[in-house]
Structure formats: C-alpha cells, structure tokens
Coordinates of C-alpha atoms in Angstrom, one line a residue:
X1 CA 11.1 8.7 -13.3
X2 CA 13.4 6.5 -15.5
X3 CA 11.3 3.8 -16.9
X4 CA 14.5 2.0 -18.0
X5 CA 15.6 1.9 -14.5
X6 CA 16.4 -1.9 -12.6
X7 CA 14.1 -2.9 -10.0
X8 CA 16.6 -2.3 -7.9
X9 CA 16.9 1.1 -8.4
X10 CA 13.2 1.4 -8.7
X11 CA 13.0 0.0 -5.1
X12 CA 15.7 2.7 -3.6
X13 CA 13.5 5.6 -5.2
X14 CA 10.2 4.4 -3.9
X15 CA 11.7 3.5 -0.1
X16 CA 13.4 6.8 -0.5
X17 CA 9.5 8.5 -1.3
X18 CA 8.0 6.7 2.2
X19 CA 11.3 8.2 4.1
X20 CA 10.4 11.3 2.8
X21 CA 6.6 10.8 3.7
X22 CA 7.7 9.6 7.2
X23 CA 8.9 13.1 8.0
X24 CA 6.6 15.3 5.5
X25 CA 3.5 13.3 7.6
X26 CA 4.5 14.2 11.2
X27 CA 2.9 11.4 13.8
X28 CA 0.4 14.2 14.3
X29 CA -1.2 14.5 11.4
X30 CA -1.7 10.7 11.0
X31 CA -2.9 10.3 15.1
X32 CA -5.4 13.1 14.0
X33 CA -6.8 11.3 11.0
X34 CA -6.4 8.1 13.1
X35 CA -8.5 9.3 16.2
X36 CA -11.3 11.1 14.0
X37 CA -11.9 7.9 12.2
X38 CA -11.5 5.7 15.1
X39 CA -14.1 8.0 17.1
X40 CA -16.4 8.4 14.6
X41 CA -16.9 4.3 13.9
X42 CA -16.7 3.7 17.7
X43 CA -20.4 5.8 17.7
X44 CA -21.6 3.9 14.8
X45 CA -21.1 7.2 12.4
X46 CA -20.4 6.1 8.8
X47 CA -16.8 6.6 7.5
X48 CA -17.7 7.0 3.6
X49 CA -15.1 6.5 1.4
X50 CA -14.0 7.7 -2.4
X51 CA -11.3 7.4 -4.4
X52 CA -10.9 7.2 -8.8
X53 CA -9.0 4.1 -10.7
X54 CA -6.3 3.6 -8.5
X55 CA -7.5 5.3 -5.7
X56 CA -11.4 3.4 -6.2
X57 CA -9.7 0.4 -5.5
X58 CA -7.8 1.6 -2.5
X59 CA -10.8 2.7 -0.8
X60 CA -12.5 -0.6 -1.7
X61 CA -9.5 -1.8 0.0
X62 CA -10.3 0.3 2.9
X63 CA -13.6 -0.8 3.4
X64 CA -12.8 -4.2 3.5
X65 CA -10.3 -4.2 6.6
X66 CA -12.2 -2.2 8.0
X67 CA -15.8 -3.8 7.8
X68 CA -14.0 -7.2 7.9
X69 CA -10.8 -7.4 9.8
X70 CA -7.6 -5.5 9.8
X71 CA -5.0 -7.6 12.6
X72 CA -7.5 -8.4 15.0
X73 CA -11.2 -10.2 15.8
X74 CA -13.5 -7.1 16.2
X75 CA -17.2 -5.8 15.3
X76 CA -17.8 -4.8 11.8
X77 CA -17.4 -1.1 11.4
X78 CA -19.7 1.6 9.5
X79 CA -17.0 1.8 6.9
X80 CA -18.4 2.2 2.7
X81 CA -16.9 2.4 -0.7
X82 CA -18.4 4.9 -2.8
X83 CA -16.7 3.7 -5.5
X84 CA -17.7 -0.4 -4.9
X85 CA -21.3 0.1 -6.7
X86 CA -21.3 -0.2 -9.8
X87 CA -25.4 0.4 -10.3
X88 CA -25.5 3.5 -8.6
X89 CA -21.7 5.1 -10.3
X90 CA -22.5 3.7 -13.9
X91 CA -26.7 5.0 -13.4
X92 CA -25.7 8.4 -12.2
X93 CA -22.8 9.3 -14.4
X94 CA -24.9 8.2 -17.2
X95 CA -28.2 9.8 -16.0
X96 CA -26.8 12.7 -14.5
X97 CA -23.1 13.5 -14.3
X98 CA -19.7 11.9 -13.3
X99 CA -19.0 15.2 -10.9
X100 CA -21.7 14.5 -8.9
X101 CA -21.2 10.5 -8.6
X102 CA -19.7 10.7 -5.0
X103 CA -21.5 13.7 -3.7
X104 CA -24.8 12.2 -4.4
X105 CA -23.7 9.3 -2.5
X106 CA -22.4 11.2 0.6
X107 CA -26.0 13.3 0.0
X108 CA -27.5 9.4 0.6
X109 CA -25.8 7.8 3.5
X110 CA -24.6 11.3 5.6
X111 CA -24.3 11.5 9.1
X112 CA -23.7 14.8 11.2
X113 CA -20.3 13.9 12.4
X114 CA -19.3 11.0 10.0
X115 CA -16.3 11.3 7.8
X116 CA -15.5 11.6 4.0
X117 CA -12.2 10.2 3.4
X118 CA -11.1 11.0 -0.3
X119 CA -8.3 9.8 -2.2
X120 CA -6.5 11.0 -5.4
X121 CA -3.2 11.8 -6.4
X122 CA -3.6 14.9 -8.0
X123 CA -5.9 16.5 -5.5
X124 CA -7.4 17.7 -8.2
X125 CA -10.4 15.4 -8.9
X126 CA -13.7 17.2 -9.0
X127 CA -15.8 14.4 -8.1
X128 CA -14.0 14.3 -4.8
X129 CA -13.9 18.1 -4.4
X130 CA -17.9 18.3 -5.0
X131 CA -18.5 15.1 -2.0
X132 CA -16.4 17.5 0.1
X133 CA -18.4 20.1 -0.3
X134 CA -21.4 18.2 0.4
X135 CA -19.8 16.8 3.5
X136 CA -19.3 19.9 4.8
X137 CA -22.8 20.9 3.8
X138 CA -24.3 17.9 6.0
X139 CA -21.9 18.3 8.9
X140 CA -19.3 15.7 8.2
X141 CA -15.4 15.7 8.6
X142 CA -13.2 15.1 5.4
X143 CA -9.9 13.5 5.1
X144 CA -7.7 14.1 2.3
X145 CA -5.1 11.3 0.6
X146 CA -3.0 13.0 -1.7
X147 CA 0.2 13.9 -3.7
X148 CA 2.1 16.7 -2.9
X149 CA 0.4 19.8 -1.4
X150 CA -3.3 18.4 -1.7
X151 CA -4.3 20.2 -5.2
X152 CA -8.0 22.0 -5.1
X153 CA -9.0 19.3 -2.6
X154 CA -7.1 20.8 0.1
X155 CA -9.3 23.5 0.3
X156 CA -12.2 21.3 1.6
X157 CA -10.0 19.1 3.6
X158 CA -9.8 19.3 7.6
X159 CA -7.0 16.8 7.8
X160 CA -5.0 16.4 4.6
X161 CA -2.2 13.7 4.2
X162 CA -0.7 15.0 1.2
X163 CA 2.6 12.5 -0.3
X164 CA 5.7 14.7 -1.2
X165 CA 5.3 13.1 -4.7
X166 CA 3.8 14.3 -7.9
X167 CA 4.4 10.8 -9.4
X168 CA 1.0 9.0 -9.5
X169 CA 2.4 5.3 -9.0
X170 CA 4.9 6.3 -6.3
X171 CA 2.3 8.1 -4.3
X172 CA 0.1 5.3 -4.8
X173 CA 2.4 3.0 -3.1
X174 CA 2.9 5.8 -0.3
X175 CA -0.7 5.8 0.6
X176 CA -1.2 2.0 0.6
X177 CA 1.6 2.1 3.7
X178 CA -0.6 5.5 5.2
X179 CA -4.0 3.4 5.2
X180 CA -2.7 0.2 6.6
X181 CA -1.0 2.0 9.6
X182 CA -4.4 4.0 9.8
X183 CA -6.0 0.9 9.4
X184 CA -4.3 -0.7 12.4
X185 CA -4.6 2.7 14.6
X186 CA -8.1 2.9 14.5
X187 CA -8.3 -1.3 15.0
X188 CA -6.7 -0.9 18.2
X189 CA -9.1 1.7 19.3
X190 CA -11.9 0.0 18.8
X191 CA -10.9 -2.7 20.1
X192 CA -10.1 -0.7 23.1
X193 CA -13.6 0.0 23.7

C-alpha cells in the first residue's frame, strides 16, 4: 500500500477490502461462528478469547461487549480475554515461555464445549496455534480471525473467517466490522432466550 496516498484514497482501498470480505465471508460462515458462540454462552460455556498487539486489544474489545453490553440490556456472558492479564502473560512468558502463554490459559479456564476464538493476521502466530491445540485437546470449538487463507492456524480452526488481505492494518479494520456484527448476532440470541 502507498503510504503517500490521501485519506481519501486510503478510504476507497479499505471500503474496497470490506466489499471484498462481504463476499469472500459468505452469510454462512459468519451465522456459523455466530450461532456457536451464541449457543455456547447461552449454557454458561466460556468463550475464551486471544489475540497479539493489535489483535490483544481486539479481543479485549470483545470481551467487553460481550460481558458488558453490545446494543441491548442483557445478562453478563462467560466471555474472557486471554490477553487482558497482565500477571499471568508477563509471569508465564518470563517463567516459562511466550508459546505457551494462551494455551496455559485455555489449559486453566476449559470447558468441554466452550470456544477458543483466536485472532491474528498472519495466522501464523504460534501462541494461538498451541491454545488451539489445547482446545481441541479439552473438547472445545476454535474460531479463527484472520488474513487471507488462515496461515498455520487454519489447520486447528473449525470455523475460520479468514480477510482476503495480507495487509496487517487493512485486515485489522476488516475484523473490527466481523466482531461487531458477531457481536450483535449473538446479542440478539441471547436475548432471545
């Protein structure tokens, strides 16, 4: 990307990136994720989320509508950051080992038929790959929020929502628009309930 380019132009190429993602991520794939999700917190089953710079912040963000409130006056949700402690990520990466930072976690708060919702642009990030694995190990669902074609992660993912980007900041803005509307999915089935 052209890091001379106007705003403007900067504008047409991302909305051009979420048209792309609106017909890349068919309504299926998205109602899949959605439904998981929204069945999984309607039983009380933890929704564990994990994400790296960007992405730690996005599933901080996450957590927070969903705990809190999206659109609508609800009950609180089972819904965690991995990446919101800061005692347990800077004690384990130091004691231990980075890699293992979110798999340990998931090792901690598992449920049999919870969900591990990772995030990363690359797909690539081991940390995430490794609580995948351990997901799977413990009998929980993964989700994968990616760029294009889901890297390694893809691998250990049962519903991937890969962005038809490889450009880090552009897919970052992509996914912020695919958790909201997830966000708001799942909120009305709750509050369905």
């Amino acid at each position: 990307m052209n890091t001379t380019m106007s705003l403007a132009a900067y504008l047409e190429v991302s909305s051009e990136l979420i048209r792309k993602t609106a017909e890349s991520l068919n309504e299926k794939k998205i109602k899949d994720a959605s439904n998981l999700i929204g069945n999984v917190l309607s039983k009380n089953k933890p929704l564990l989320i994990c994400g790296n710079g960007g992405s730690a912040a996005d599933s901080m963000h996450i957590a927070g509508e969903l705990v809190g409130r999206f659109l609508k006056e609800r009950r609180a949700l089972n819904c965690v950051s991995l990446a919101a402690n800061s005692t347990i990520l800077t004690a384990w990466s130091n004691d231990y080992s980075y890699e293992t930072v979110f798999s340990r976690q998931v090792e901690s708060l598992a449920q049999e038929g919870g969900v591990v919702w990772g995030i990363s642009t690359s797909g690539n990030s081991q940390n995430i790959i490794l609580a995948f694995q351990k997901a799977k190990e413990l009998g929980m669902s993964t989700i994968g929020l990616t760029g294009d074609g889901g890297g390694k992660m893809a691998n250990y993912t049962d519903i991937l929502l890969d962005i038809p980007s490889t450009s880090t900041p552009l897919i970052q803005q992509a996914h912020v628009c695919i958790y909201h509307y997830i966000c708001q999915v799942v909120e009305d089935l709750i509050a369905r309930q």
